[in-house]
Short mmCIF file of C-alpha atoms in Angstrom, two decimals:
data_model
loop_
_atom_site.label_atom_id
_atom_site.label_comp_id
_atom_site.label_asym_id
_atom_site.label_seq_id
_atom_site.Cartn_x
_atom_site.Cartn_y
_atom_site.Cartn_z
CA MET A 1 -31.66 -36.82 22.00
CA ASP A 2 -28.68 -34.46 21.67
CA GLY A 3 -30.74 -31.26 21.68
CA ILE A 4 -29.86 -30.26 18.11
CA TRP A 5 -32.70 -29.23 15.81
CA ARG A 6 -32.31 -30.94 12.42
CA CYS A 7 -33.65 -28.65 9.69
CA LEU A 8 -32.27 -30.24 6.54
CA THR A 9 -34.62 -32.04 4.18
CA SER A 10 -33.64 -35.54 3.06
CA ASP A 11 -32.52 -34.31 -0.36
CA ARG A 12 -30.31 -31.62 1.19
CA ILE A 13 -28.80 -34.17 3.58
CA GLU A 14 -27.86 -36.21 0.54
CA HIS A 15 -26.57 -33.08 -1.24
CA PHE A 16 -24.19 -32.23 1.61
CA ALA A 17 -23.22 -35.78 2.59
CA LEU A 18 -19.91 -35.90 0.70
CA PHE A 19 -18.99 -32.35 1.69
CA ILE A 20 -19.57 -33.14 5.38
CA ALA A 21 -17.65 -36.42 5.18
CA ASP A 22 -14.66 -34.78 3.48
CA TYR A 23 -14.73 -31.81 5.85
CA GLU A 24 -14.86 -33.99 8.96
CA THR A 25 -11.95 -36.09 7.68
CA ILE A 26 -9.81 -33.01 7.13
CA ARG A 27 -10.73 -31.39 10.44
CA ALA A 28 -9.97 -34.58 12.37
CA ALA A 29 -6.57 -34.84 10.66
CA GLU A 30 -5.88 -31.23 11.66
CA GLY A 31 -6.35 -32.14 15.31
CA ARG A 32 -9.64 -30.34 15.86
CA GLY A 33 -11.64 -31.12 18.97
CA SER A 34 -11.05 -32.94 22.22
CA SER A 35 -12.71 -35.16 24.79
CA ASP A 36 -11.77 -32.58 27.43
CA ALA A 37 -14.20 -29.74 28.12
CA ALA A 38 -11.26 -27.49 29.05
CA TYR A 39 -10.25 -27.43 25.38
CA TYR A 40 -13.55 -25.83 24.36
CA LEU A 41 -13.77 -23.49 27.35
CA ALA A 42 -10.37 -22.01 26.47
CA LEU A 43 -11.38 -21.05 22.91
CA PRO A 44 -10.68 -18.75 21.14
CA TRP A 45 -7.91 -17.53 23.43
CA LYS A 46 -5.94 -20.76 23.54
CA ASP A 47 -5.86 -23.96 21.54
CA ARG A 48 -4.99 -26.46 24.26
CA SER A 49 -4.22 -29.12 21.64
CA GLY A 50 -1.44 -26.92 20.24
CA ALA A 51 -2.38 -28.04 16.73
CA ASN A 52 -4.00 -24.86 15.36
CA GLN A 53 -2.89 -22.03 17.64
CA GLN A 54 -2.08 -19.64 14.78
CA GLN A 55 -5.60 -19.88 13.39
CA TRP A 56 -7.14 -19.49 16.83
CA SER A 57 -4.98 -16.41 17.41
CA ILE A 58 -6.67 -14.83 14.39
CA ARG A 59 -10.11 -15.87 15.65
CA ALA A 60 -9.33 -14.43 19.08
CA LYS A 61 -8.31 -11.04 17.70
CA THR A 62 -11.39 -10.94 15.47
CA TYR A 63 -13.66 -11.80 18.39
CA GLN A 64 -11.99 -9.25 20.64
CA TYR A 65 -12.47 -6.55 18.01
CA ILE A 66 -16.16 -7.44 17.52
CA GLU A 67 -16.78 -7.52 21.26
CA ARG A 68 -15.16 -4.15 21.92
CA ASN A 69 -16.13 -2.21 18.81
CA ILE A 70 -19.44 -3.64 17.59
CA LEU A 71 -21.20 -5.75 20.22
CA SER A 72 -20.81 -3.23 23.02
CA THR A 73 -22.21 -0.38 20.91
CA MET A 74 -25.14 -2.43 19.63
CA ALA A 75 -26.00 -3.75 23.10
CA ALA A 76 -25.93 -0.25 24.59
CA ARG A 77 -28.22 1.03 21.84
CA GLN A 78 -30.55 -1.95 22.19
CA GLY A 79 -30.77 -1.63 25.96
CA GLU A 80 -31.24 -5.38 26.36
CA PRO A 81 -29.46 -8.61 25.40
CA LEU A 82 -28.97 -9.12 21.69
CA ARG A 83 -30.52 -11.97 19.75
CA VAL A 84 -27.56 -13.28 17.76
CA LEU A 85 -27.42 -15.81 14.92
CA ASP A 86 -24.05 -17.58 14.80
CA LEU A 87 -23.68 -18.95 11.26
CA GLY A 88 -20.96 -21.56 10.86
CA ALA A 89 -20.88 -22.04 14.62
CA GLY A 90 -18.83 -25.23 14.56
CA ASN A 91 -18.30 -26.37 18.15
CA GLY A 92 -20.19 -23.33 19.44
CA TRP A 93 -17.31 -21.37 20.96
CA LEU A 94 -18.68 -17.99 19.78
CA SER A 95 -22.21 -18.75 20.96
CA TYR A 96 -20.77 -19.77 24.32
CA ARG A 97 -18.90 -16.47 24.66
CA LEU A 98 -22.01 -14.53 23.67
CA ALA A 99 -24.16 -16.44 26.15
CA ARG A 100 -21.64 -15.72 28.90
CA MET A 101 -22.08 -12.01 28.11
CA GLY A 102 -25.83 -12.33 28.60
CA HIS A 103 -26.86 -12.37 24.94
CA ALA A 104 -29.19 -14.93 23.33
CA PRO A 105 -27.30 -16.77 20.57
CA VAL A 106 -28.50 -19.48 18.22
CA ALA A 107 -25.76 -21.66 16.74
CA VAL A 108 -26.17 -22.93 13.16
CA ASP A 109 -23.95 -25.37 11.31
CA LEU A 110 -24.08 -28.35 8.97
CA LEU A 111 -21.84 -30.43 11.23
CA THR A 112 -23.38 -32.10 14.26
CA ASN A 113 -20.53 -34.36 15.45
CA ASP A 114 -19.37 -34.18 19.06
CA ARG A 115 -15.78 -33.01 18.46
CA ASP A 116 -15.94 -30.22 15.91
CA GLY A 117 -19.67 -29.81 15.22
CA LEU A 118 -22.70 -28.68 17.16
CA GLY A 119 -22.59 -31.78 19.35
CA ALA A 120 -19.36 -30.53 20.90
CA ALA A 121 -21.27 -27.65 22.50
CA SER A 122 -22.38 -30.09 25.18
CA HIS A 123 -19.03 -29.32 26.82
CA TYR A 124 -20.37 -25.85 27.67
CA ALA A 125 -23.40 -27.18 29.54
CA GLY A 126 -21.52 -27.20 32.83
CA SER A 127 -20.69 -23.51 32.52
CA ILE A 128 -23.92 -22.00 31.19
CA SER A 129 -27.54 -22.95 31.71
CA PRO A 130 -29.60 -23.31 29.70
CA LEU A 131 -27.38 -24.20 26.77
CA PHE A 132 -27.91 -22.04 23.68
CA HIS A 133 -30.08 -23.41 20.87
CA ARG A 134 -28.30 -25.42 18.17
CA VAL A 135 -29.70 -25.89 14.67
CA GLN A 136 -28.45 -27.95 11.75
CA ALA A 137 -29.37 -25.91 8.69
CA GLU A 138 -27.89 -24.42 5.54
CA VAL A 139 -27.26 -20.70 5.38
CA ASP A 140 -29.22 -20.21 2.16
CA HIS A 141 -32.41 -21.63 3.74
CA LEU A 142 -32.53 -20.59 7.38
CA PRO A 143 -35.47 -21.91 9.44
CA PHE A 144 -36.21 -18.60 11.15
CA ALA A 145 -38.88 -15.95 10.74
CA ASP A 146 -38.10 -12.57 9.21
CA ALA A 147 -36.38 -10.05 11.52
CA SER A 148 -35.69 -12.64 14.24
CA PHE A 149 -32.21 -11.42 15.22
CA ASN A 150 -30.46 -8.17 16.09
CA LEU A 151 -27.11 -9.46 14.87
CA VAL A 152 -26.17 -12.17 12.38
CA ILE A 153 -22.52 -13.25 12.29
CA PHE A 154 -20.90 -15.31 9.56
CA ASN A 155 -18.35 -16.98 11.82
CA SER A 156 -15.52 -17.85 9.43
CA SER A 157 -18.18 -19.31 7.16
CA PHE A 158 -19.24 -16.87 4.44
CA HIS A 159 -16.66 -18.23 1.99
CA TYR A 160 -18.46 -21.60 1.97
CA SER A 161 -21.31 -19.94 0.11
CA THR A 162 -21.95 -20.93 -3.50
CA ASP A 163 -23.77 -17.64 -4.19
CA TYR A 164 -22.79 -14.65 -2.05
CA ILE A 165 -25.82 -12.57 -3.01
CA ARG A 166 -28.29 -15.31 -2.17
CA THR A 167 -26.53 -16.17 1.10
CA LEU A 168 -26.32 -12.58 2.34
CA ARG A 169 -29.89 -11.83 1.27
CA GLU A 170 -31.10 -14.72 3.46
CA ALA A 171 -29.09 -13.42 6.43
CA LEU A 172 -30.52 -9.93 5.95
CA ARG A 173 -34.03 -11.40 5.89
CA CYS A 174 -33.46 -12.75 9.39
CA THR A 175 -32.11 -9.43 10.70
CA ALA A 176 -34.36 -6.98 12.54
CA PRO A 177 -34.54 -3.28 11.62
CA GLY A 178 -31.60 -1.47 13.19
CA GLY A 179 -29.62 -4.72 13.35
CA ALA A 180 -26.59 -5.80 11.36
CA VAL A 181 -24.94 -8.69 9.57
CA LEU A 182 -21.21 -9.29 10.10
CA ILE A 183 -18.90 -11.22 7.79
CA ALA A 184 -15.85 -12.23 9.81
CA ASP A 185 -12.74 -14.32 9.12
CA THR A 186 -13.38 -14.89 5.43
CA PRO A 187 -10.13 -14.49 3.46
CA TRP A 188 -9.80 -11.38 1.30
CA TYR A 189 -7.38 -11.10 -1.60
CA LEU A 190 -6.10 -8.06 -3.40
CA HIS A 191 -6.39 -9.82 -6.75
CA GLU A 192 -8.90 -12.38 -7.97
CA SER A 193 -6.01 -14.38 -9.43
CA SER A 194 -4.38 -14.72 -6.00
CA GLY A 195 -7.56 -16.15 -4.54
CA ARG A 196 -7.89 -18.63 -7.37
CA GLU A 197 -4.26 -19.68 -6.93
CA MET A 198 -4.94 -20.31 -3.24
CA VAL A 199 -7.93 -22.50 -4.10
CA GLU A 200 -5.89 -24.58 -6.56
CA GLU A 201 -3.01 -24.92 -4.09
CA ARG A 202 -5.38 -26.18 -1.44
CA LYS A 203 -7.05 -28.68 -3.79
CA THR A 204 -3.63 -30.02 -4.77
CA TYR A 205 -2.66 -30.38 -1.12
CA PHE A 206 -5.88 -32.14 -0.20
CA LYS A 207 -5.57 -34.56 -3.13
CA ARG A 208 -2.00 -35.40 -2.16
CA ARG A 209 -2.77 -35.89 1.54
CA PHE A 210 -6.33 -37.24 1.55
CA GLY A 211 -6.99 -38.42 -1.97
CA PHE A 212 -9.79 -35.92 -2.64
CA ALA A 213 -10.00 -32.20 -3.46
CA SER A 214 -12.82 -31.42 -1.00
CA ASP A 215 -14.76 -29.50 -3.62
CA SER A 216 -18.02 -31.46 -3.87
CA VAL A 217 -19.83 -28.21 -3.05
CA PRO A 218 -18.38 -25.42 -5.25
CA SER A 219 -17.77 -22.81 -2.56
CA LEU A 220 -16.65 -19.31 -3.56
CA GLU A 221 -13.78 -19.51 -1.03
CA PHE A 222 -12.69 -15.85 -0.76
CA LEU A 223 -13.57 -12.19 -1.13
CA THR A 224 -12.11 -9.34 -3.18
CA ASP A 225 -13.06 -5.68 -3.37
CA GLU A 226 -14.85 -6.40 -6.64
CA ARG A 227 -16.92 -9.15 -5.05
CA ILE A 228 -17.76 -6.90 -2.09
CA ASN A 229 -18.75 -4.06 -4.41
CA ASN A 230 -21.01 -6.43 -6.34
CA LEU A 231 -22.74 -7.35 -3.08
CA ARG A 232 -23.07 -3.70 -2.09
CA SER A 233 -24.64 -2.84 -5.43
CA ALA A 234 -26.93 -5.86 -5.77
CA LEU A 235 -28.34 -5.67 -2.24
CA LYS A 236 -28.14 -1.88 -1.77
CA LEU A 237 -26.02 -2.38 1.33
CA ASP A 238 -25.00 0.14 3.93
CA LEU A 239 -21.66 -1.62 4.26
CA THR A 240 -18.67 -0.63 6.37
CA VAL A 241 -15.28 -2.32 6.57
CA HIS A 242 -13.46 -2.86 9.87
CA ARG A 243 -9.74 -3.65 9.88
CA PRO A 244 -8.56 -5.35 13.08
CA PHE A 245 -4.83 -5.40 13.76
CA TYR A 246 -3.53 -8.97 13.79
CA GLY A 247 0.06 -8.17 14.73
CA VAL A 248 3.21 -6.94 13.03
CA ARG A 249 4.13 -10.29 11.49
CA TRP A 250 0.69 -10.57 9.90
CA ALA A 251 0.85 -6.98 8.65
CA LEU A 252 4.21 -7.64 6.98
CA ARG A 253 3.01 -10.67 5.01
CA PRO A 254 2.01 -8.74 1.83
CA PHE A 255 5.39 -6.98 1.68
CA LEU A 256 7.34 -10.20 2.21
CA ALA A 257 5.30 -11.97 -0.46
CA LYS A 258 6.06 -9.19 -2.92
CA LEU A 259 9.78 -9.35 -2.15
CA ARG A 260 9.74 -13.11 -2.66
CA ARG A 261 7.65 -12.79 -5.84
CA ARG A 262 4.85 -14.92 -4.47
CA ARG A 263 1.12 -14.45 -4.80
CA SER A 264 -0.39 -11.90 -2.46
CA PRO A 265 -1.51 -13.54 0.79
CA SER A 266 -4.95 -13.45 2.33
CA ARG A 267 -6.05 -10.76 4.75
CA PHE A 268 -8.99 -10.65 7.12
CA TYR A 269 -11.45 -7.80 7.44
CA ILE A 270 -14.83 -7.56 9.14
CA TYR A 271 -17.70 -6.40 6.94
CA LYS A 272 -20.75 -4.92 8.64
CA ALA A 273 -24.02 -4.60 6.70
CA GLN A 274 -26.33 -2.29 8.60
CA VAL A 275 -30.09 -2.84 8.32
CA ALA A 276 -32.18 0.33 8.22
CA ARG A 277 -34.62 1.03 11.05
#
Protein backbone atom coordinates (compact mmCIF):
# COMPACT_ATOMS: atom_id res chain seq x y z
CA MET A 1 0.00 0.00 0.00
CA ASP A 2 1.24 3.51 -0.79
CA GLY A 3 -0.67 5.23 2.03
CA ILE A 4 -2.93 7.26 -0.27
CA TRP A 5 -6.65 7.24 0.45
CA ARG A 6 -8.60 6.70 -2.79
CA CYS A 7 -11.91 8.58 -2.60
CA LEU A 8 -13.05 8.57 -6.21
CA THR A 9 -15.99 6.42 -7.23
CA SER A 10 -15.54 4.17 -10.26
CA ASP A 11 -17.58 6.48 -12.49
CA ARG A 12 -15.50 9.50 -11.46
CA ILE A 13 -12.28 7.57 -12.09
CA GLU A 14 -13.55 6.96 -15.60
CA HIS A 15 -14.61 10.61 -15.94
CA PHE A 16 -11.12 11.88 -15.09
CA ALA A 17 -9.10 9.14 -16.81
CA LEU A 18 -8.34 11.05 -20.02
CA PHE A 19 -7.68 14.30 -18.16
CA ILE A 20 -5.17 12.56 -15.86
CA ALA A 21 -3.48 10.75 -18.75
CA ASP A 22 -3.10 13.97 -20.77
CA TYR A 23 -1.94 15.94 -17.74
CA GLU A 24 0.68 13.36 -16.77
CA THR A 25 2.00 13.28 -20.34
CA ILE A 26 2.41 17.04 -20.41
CA ARG A 27 3.96 17.26 -16.96
CA ALA A 28 6.47 14.52 -17.76
CA ALA A 29 7.46 16.32 -20.98
CA GLU A 30 7.97 19.50 -18.95
CA GLY A 31 10.54 17.71 -16.80
CA ARG A 32 8.49 17.52 -13.62
CA GLY A 33 9.64 15.22 -10.85
CA SER A 34 12.76 13.27 -10.04
CA SER A 35 14.01 10.04 -8.53
CA ASP A 36 16.09 12.12 -6.11
CA ALA A 37 14.51 13.19 -2.83
CA ALA A 38 16.68 16.33 -2.84
CA TYR A 39 14.60 17.66 -5.74
CA TYR A 40 11.42 17.62 -3.66
CA LEU A 41 13.06 18.85 -0.46
CA ALA A 42 14.33 21.95 -2.27
CA LEU A 43 10.87 23.04 -3.47
CA PRO A 44 9.59 25.70 -3.86
CA TRP A 45 12.84 27.59 -3.42
CA LYS A 46 14.79 25.79 -6.12
CA ASP A 47 13.96 23.55 -9.04
CA ARG A 48 17.00 21.28 -9.06
CA SER A 49 16.04 19.96 -12.51
CA GLY A 50 16.40 23.47 -13.94
CA ALA A 51 13.40 22.82 -16.19
CA ASN A 52 10.75 25.01 -14.52
CA GLN A 53 12.63 27.46 -12.30
CA GLN A 54 10.60 30.50 -13.42
CA GLN A 55 7.34 28.87 -12.34
CA TRP A 56 8.82 27.72 -9.05
CA SER A 57 10.07 31.26 -8.42
CA ILE A 58 6.46 32.42 -8.57
CA ARG A 59 5.36 29.59 -6.26
CA ALA A 60 8.13 30.46 -3.81
CA LYS A 61 7.14 34.12 -3.60
CA THR A 62 3.48 33.18 -3.16
CA TYR A 63 4.33 30.73 -0.40
CA GLN A 64 6.62 33.22 1.33
CA TYR A 65 3.85 35.83 1.28
CA ILE A 66 1.27 33.39 2.68
CA GLU A 67 3.66 32.21 5.40
CA ARG A 68 4.57 35.72 6.54
CA ASN A 69 1.28 37.55 6.10
CA ILE A 70 -1.50 34.99 6.55
CA LEU A 71 -0.29 31.79 8.22
CA SER A 72 1.57 33.51 11.03
CA THR A 73 -1.43 35.70 11.93
CA MET A 74 -3.90 32.81 11.81
CA ALA A 75 -1.63 30.53 13.87
CA ALA A 76 -1.14 33.21 16.52
CA ARG A 77 -4.88 33.76 16.75
CA GLN A 78 -5.58 30.03 16.86
CA GLY A 79 -2.99 29.39 19.55
CA GLU A 80 -2.31 25.89 18.21
CA PRO A 81 -1.27 24.23 14.94
CA LEU A 82 -3.61 24.83 12.03
CA ARG A 83 -5.52 22.08 10.29
CA VAL A 84 -4.84 22.84 6.63
CA LEU A 85 -6.38 21.37 3.48
CA ASP A 86 -3.97 21.54 0.54
CA LEU A 87 -6.10 21.31 -2.62
CA GLY A 88 -4.15 20.51 -5.78
CA ALA A 89 -1.23 19.35 -3.67
CA GLY A 90 0.65 17.65 -6.50
CA ASN A 91 3.85 16.17 -5.09
CA GLY A 92 3.02 17.55 -1.64
CA TRP A 93 5.64 20.29 -1.39
CA LEU A 94 3.27 22.74 0.35
CA SER A 95 2.00 20.13 2.80
CA TYR A 96 5.60 19.24 3.58
CA ARG A 97 6.45 22.88 4.35
CA LEU A 98 3.36 23.22 6.51
CA ALA A 99 4.15 20.03 8.40
CA ARG A 100 7.69 21.27 9.03
CA MET A 101 6.14 24.37 10.64
CA GLY A 102 4.13 22.16 13.00
CA HIS A 103 0.76 22.41 11.25
CA ALA A 104 -1.46 19.45 10.31
CA PRO A 105 -1.94 19.40 6.53
CA VAL A 106 -3.96 17.03 4.38
CA ALA A 107 -2.88 16.84 0.74
CA VAL A 108 -5.56 16.33 -1.93
CA ASP A 109 -5.05 15.73 -5.63
CA LEU A 110 -6.32 13.65 -8.53
CA LEU A 111 -2.81 12.50 -9.45
CA THR A 112 -1.25 9.68 -7.45
CA ASN A 113 1.89 8.90 -9.48
CA ASP A 114 5.27 8.85 -7.77
CA ARG A 115 6.94 11.71 -9.68
CA ASP A 116 4.43 14.55 -9.83
CA GLY A 117 1.43 13.22 -7.88
CA LEU A 118 0.70 12.29 -4.29
CA GLY A 119 2.96 9.25 -4.50
CA ALA A 120 5.98 11.55 -4.79
CA ALA A 121 5.39 12.71 -1.22
CA SER A 122 7.11 9.53 -0.07
CA HIS A 123 10.34 11.47 -0.60
CA TYR A 124 9.47 13.58 2.45
CA ALA A 125 9.14 10.57 4.76
CA GLY A 126 12.79 10.76 5.74
CA SER A 127 12.42 14.36 6.90
CA ILE A 128 9.07 14.35 8.70
CA SER A 129 7.29 11.67 10.69
CA PRO A 130 4.54 10.80 10.44
CA LEU A 131 3.96 11.75 6.82
CA PHE A 132 0.94 13.98 6.24
CA HIS A 133 -2.30 12.37 5.04
CA ARG A 134 -2.77 12.10 1.27
CA VAL A 135 -6.18 11.77 -0.38
CA GLN A 136 -7.16 11.26 -4.00
CA ALA A 137 -10.39 13.20 -4.39
CA GLU A 138 -12.04 15.85 -6.52
CA VAL A 139 -12.44 19.35 -5.14
CA ASP A 140 -16.18 19.49 -5.79
CA HIS A 141 -16.81 16.40 -3.62
CA LEU A 142 -14.39 16.44 -0.71
CA PRO A 143 -14.52 13.45 1.67
CA PHE A 144 -14.34 15.53 4.84
CA ALA A 145 -16.86 16.56 7.47
CA ASP A 146 -18.11 20.13 7.73
CA ALA A 147 -15.76 22.61 9.44
CA SER A 148 -12.82 20.17 9.48
CA PHE A 149 -10.07 22.69 8.66
CA ASN A 150 -8.89 26.11 9.82
CA LEU A 151 -7.39 26.91 6.43
CA VAL A 152 -8.13 25.60 2.93
CA ILE A 153 -5.64 26.49 0.20
CA PHE A 154 -6.23 26.11 -3.52
CA ASN A 155 -2.60 25.46 -4.41
CA SER A 156 -2.38 26.61 -8.04
CA SER A 157 -5.51 24.56 -8.65
CA PHE A 158 -8.66 26.70 -8.54
CA HIS A 159 -8.56 27.32 -12.29
CA TYR A 160 -9.11 23.60 -12.93
CA SER A 161 -12.64 24.01 -11.61
CA THR A 162 -15.54 23.64 -14.03
CA ASP A 163 -17.84 25.68 -11.76
CA TYR A 164 -16.17 28.23 -9.48
CA ILE A 165 -19.22 28.73 -7.28
CA ARG A 166 -19.69 25.02 -6.65
CA THR A 167 -15.97 24.45 -6.04
CA LEU A 168 -15.58 27.33 -3.58
CA ARG A 169 -18.82 26.46 -1.78
CA GLU A 170 -17.45 22.95 -1.12
CA ALA A 171 -14.19 24.39 0.24
CA LEU A 172 -16.12 26.76 2.51
CA ARG A 173 -18.16 23.82 3.80
CA CYS A 174 -14.95 22.20 5.03
CA THR A 175 -13.71 25.39 6.72
CA ALA A 176 -14.26 25.98 10.44
CA PRO A 177 -15.74 29.22 11.80
CA GLY A 178 -13.01 31.84 11.98
CA GLY A 179 -11.02 30.03 9.30
CA ALA A 180 -10.33 31.01 5.71
CA VAL A 181 -10.06 29.75 2.16
CA LEU A 182 -7.14 30.94 0.01
CA ILE A 183 -7.00 30.93 -3.79
CA ALA A 184 -3.35 31.13 -4.80
CA ASP A 185 -1.47 31.02 -8.11
CA THR A 186 -4.50 31.01 -10.36
CA PRO A 187 -3.94 33.35 -13.33
CA TRP A 188 -5.90 36.61 -13.35
CA TYR A 189 -6.53 38.65 -16.49
CA LEU A 190 -7.60 42.23 -16.86
CA HIS A 191 -9.94 41.31 -19.71
CA GLU A 192 -12.00 38.18 -20.28
CA SER A 193 -10.84 38.21 -23.91
CA SER A 194 -7.19 37.98 -22.86
CA GLY A 195 -7.90 34.91 -20.77
CA ARG A 196 -9.74 33.26 -23.61
CA GLU A 197 -6.87 34.04 -25.99
CA MET A 198 -4.47 32.39 -23.55
CA VAL A 199 -6.63 29.26 -23.43
CA GLU A 200 -6.75 29.02 -27.24
CA GLU A 201 -3.00 29.61 -27.52
CA ARG A 202 -2.33 26.81 -25.07
CA LYS A 203 -4.69 24.39 -26.83
CA THR A 204 -2.96 25.12 -30.14
CA TYR A 205 0.44 24.52 -28.56
CA PHE A 206 -0.64 21.25 -26.96
CA LYS A 207 -2.16 19.99 -30.22
CA ARG A 208 1.02 20.81 -32.11
CA ARG A 209 3.35 19.22 -29.55
CA PHE A 210 1.31 16.35 -28.12
CA GLY A 211 -1.50 15.78 -30.57
CA PHE A 212 -4.28 16.67 -28.10
CA ALA A 213 -5.71 19.90 -26.65
CA SER A 214 -5.85 18.66 -23.03
CA ASP A 215 -9.41 19.90 -22.61
CA SER A 216 -11.33 16.71 -21.83
CA VAL A 217 -12.49 18.41 -18.62
CA PRO A 218 -13.70 21.95 -19.48
CA SER A 219 -11.80 23.88 -16.82
CA LEU A 220 -12.46 27.60 -16.37
CA GLU A 221 -8.69 28.28 -16.55
CA PHE A 222 -8.46 31.85 -15.19
CA LEU A 223 -9.99 34.62 -13.09
CA THR A 224 -11.09 38.18 -13.83
CA ASP A 225 -12.52 40.85 -11.57
CA GLU A 226 -15.96 40.07 -12.96
CA ARG A 227 -15.61 36.39 -12.10
CA ILE A 228 -14.38 37.25 -8.60
CA ASN A 229 -17.26 39.67 -8.07
CA ASN A 230 -19.71 36.98 -9.16
CA LEU A 231 -18.25 34.66 -6.53
CA ARG A 232 -18.40 37.37 -3.88
CA SER A 233 -22.05 38.05 -4.66
CA ALA A 234 -23.23 34.45 -5.04
CA LEU A 235 -21.55 33.18 -1.86
CA LYS A 236 -21.78 36.39 0.21
CA LEU A 237 -18.03 36.33 0.69
CA ASP A 238 -15.90 38.41 3.00
CA LEU A 239 -13.17 38.47 0.38
CA THR A 240 -9.86 40.31 0.46
CA VAL A 241 -7.21 40.49 -2.25
CA HIS A 242 -3.49 40.21 -1.49
CA ARG A 243 -0.93 41.35 -4.06
CA PRO A 244 2.51 39.80 -3.56
CA PHE A 245 5.44 41.44 -5.35
CA TYR A 246 6.96 39.04 -7.87
CA GLY A 247 9.82 41.25 -8.98
CA VAL A 248 10.38 44.20 -11.30
CA ARG A 249 10.44 42.14 -14.50
CA TRP A 250 7.10 40.57 -13.63
CA ALA A 251 5.61 43.95 -12.73
CA LEU A 252 6.67 45.39 -16.10
CA ARG A 253 5.00 42.66 -18.16
CA PRO A 254 1.64 44.48 -18.63
CA PHE A 255 3.39 47.65 -19.84
CA LEU A 256 5.64 45.76 -22.25
CA ALA A 257 2.67 43.84 -23.64
CA LYS A 258 0.82 47.09 -24.26
CA LEU A 259 3.83 48.60 -26.04
CA ARG A 260 4.12 45.51 -28.22
CA ARG A 261 0.36 45.44 -28.86
CA ARG A 262 -0.04 41.98 -27.40
CA ARG A 263 -2.79 40.64 -25.18
CA SER A 264 -2.50 41.55 -21.53
CA PRO A 265 -0.52 38.93 -19.62
CA SER A 266 -1.62 37.00 -16.58
CA ARG A 267 -1.03 38.22 -13.04
CA PHE A 268 -1.20 36.38 -9.75
CA TYR A 269 -3.08 37.53 -6.68
CA ILE A 270 -4.05 35.73 -3.49
CA TYR A 271 -7.74 35.77 -2.63
CA LYS A 272 -8.74 35.18 0.98
CA ALA A 273 -12.34 34.27 1.83
CA GLN A 274 -12.86 34.70 5.55
CA VAL A 275 -15.39 32.46 7.31
CA ALA A 276 -17.40 34.16 10.05
CA ARG A 277 -17.01 32.95 13.64
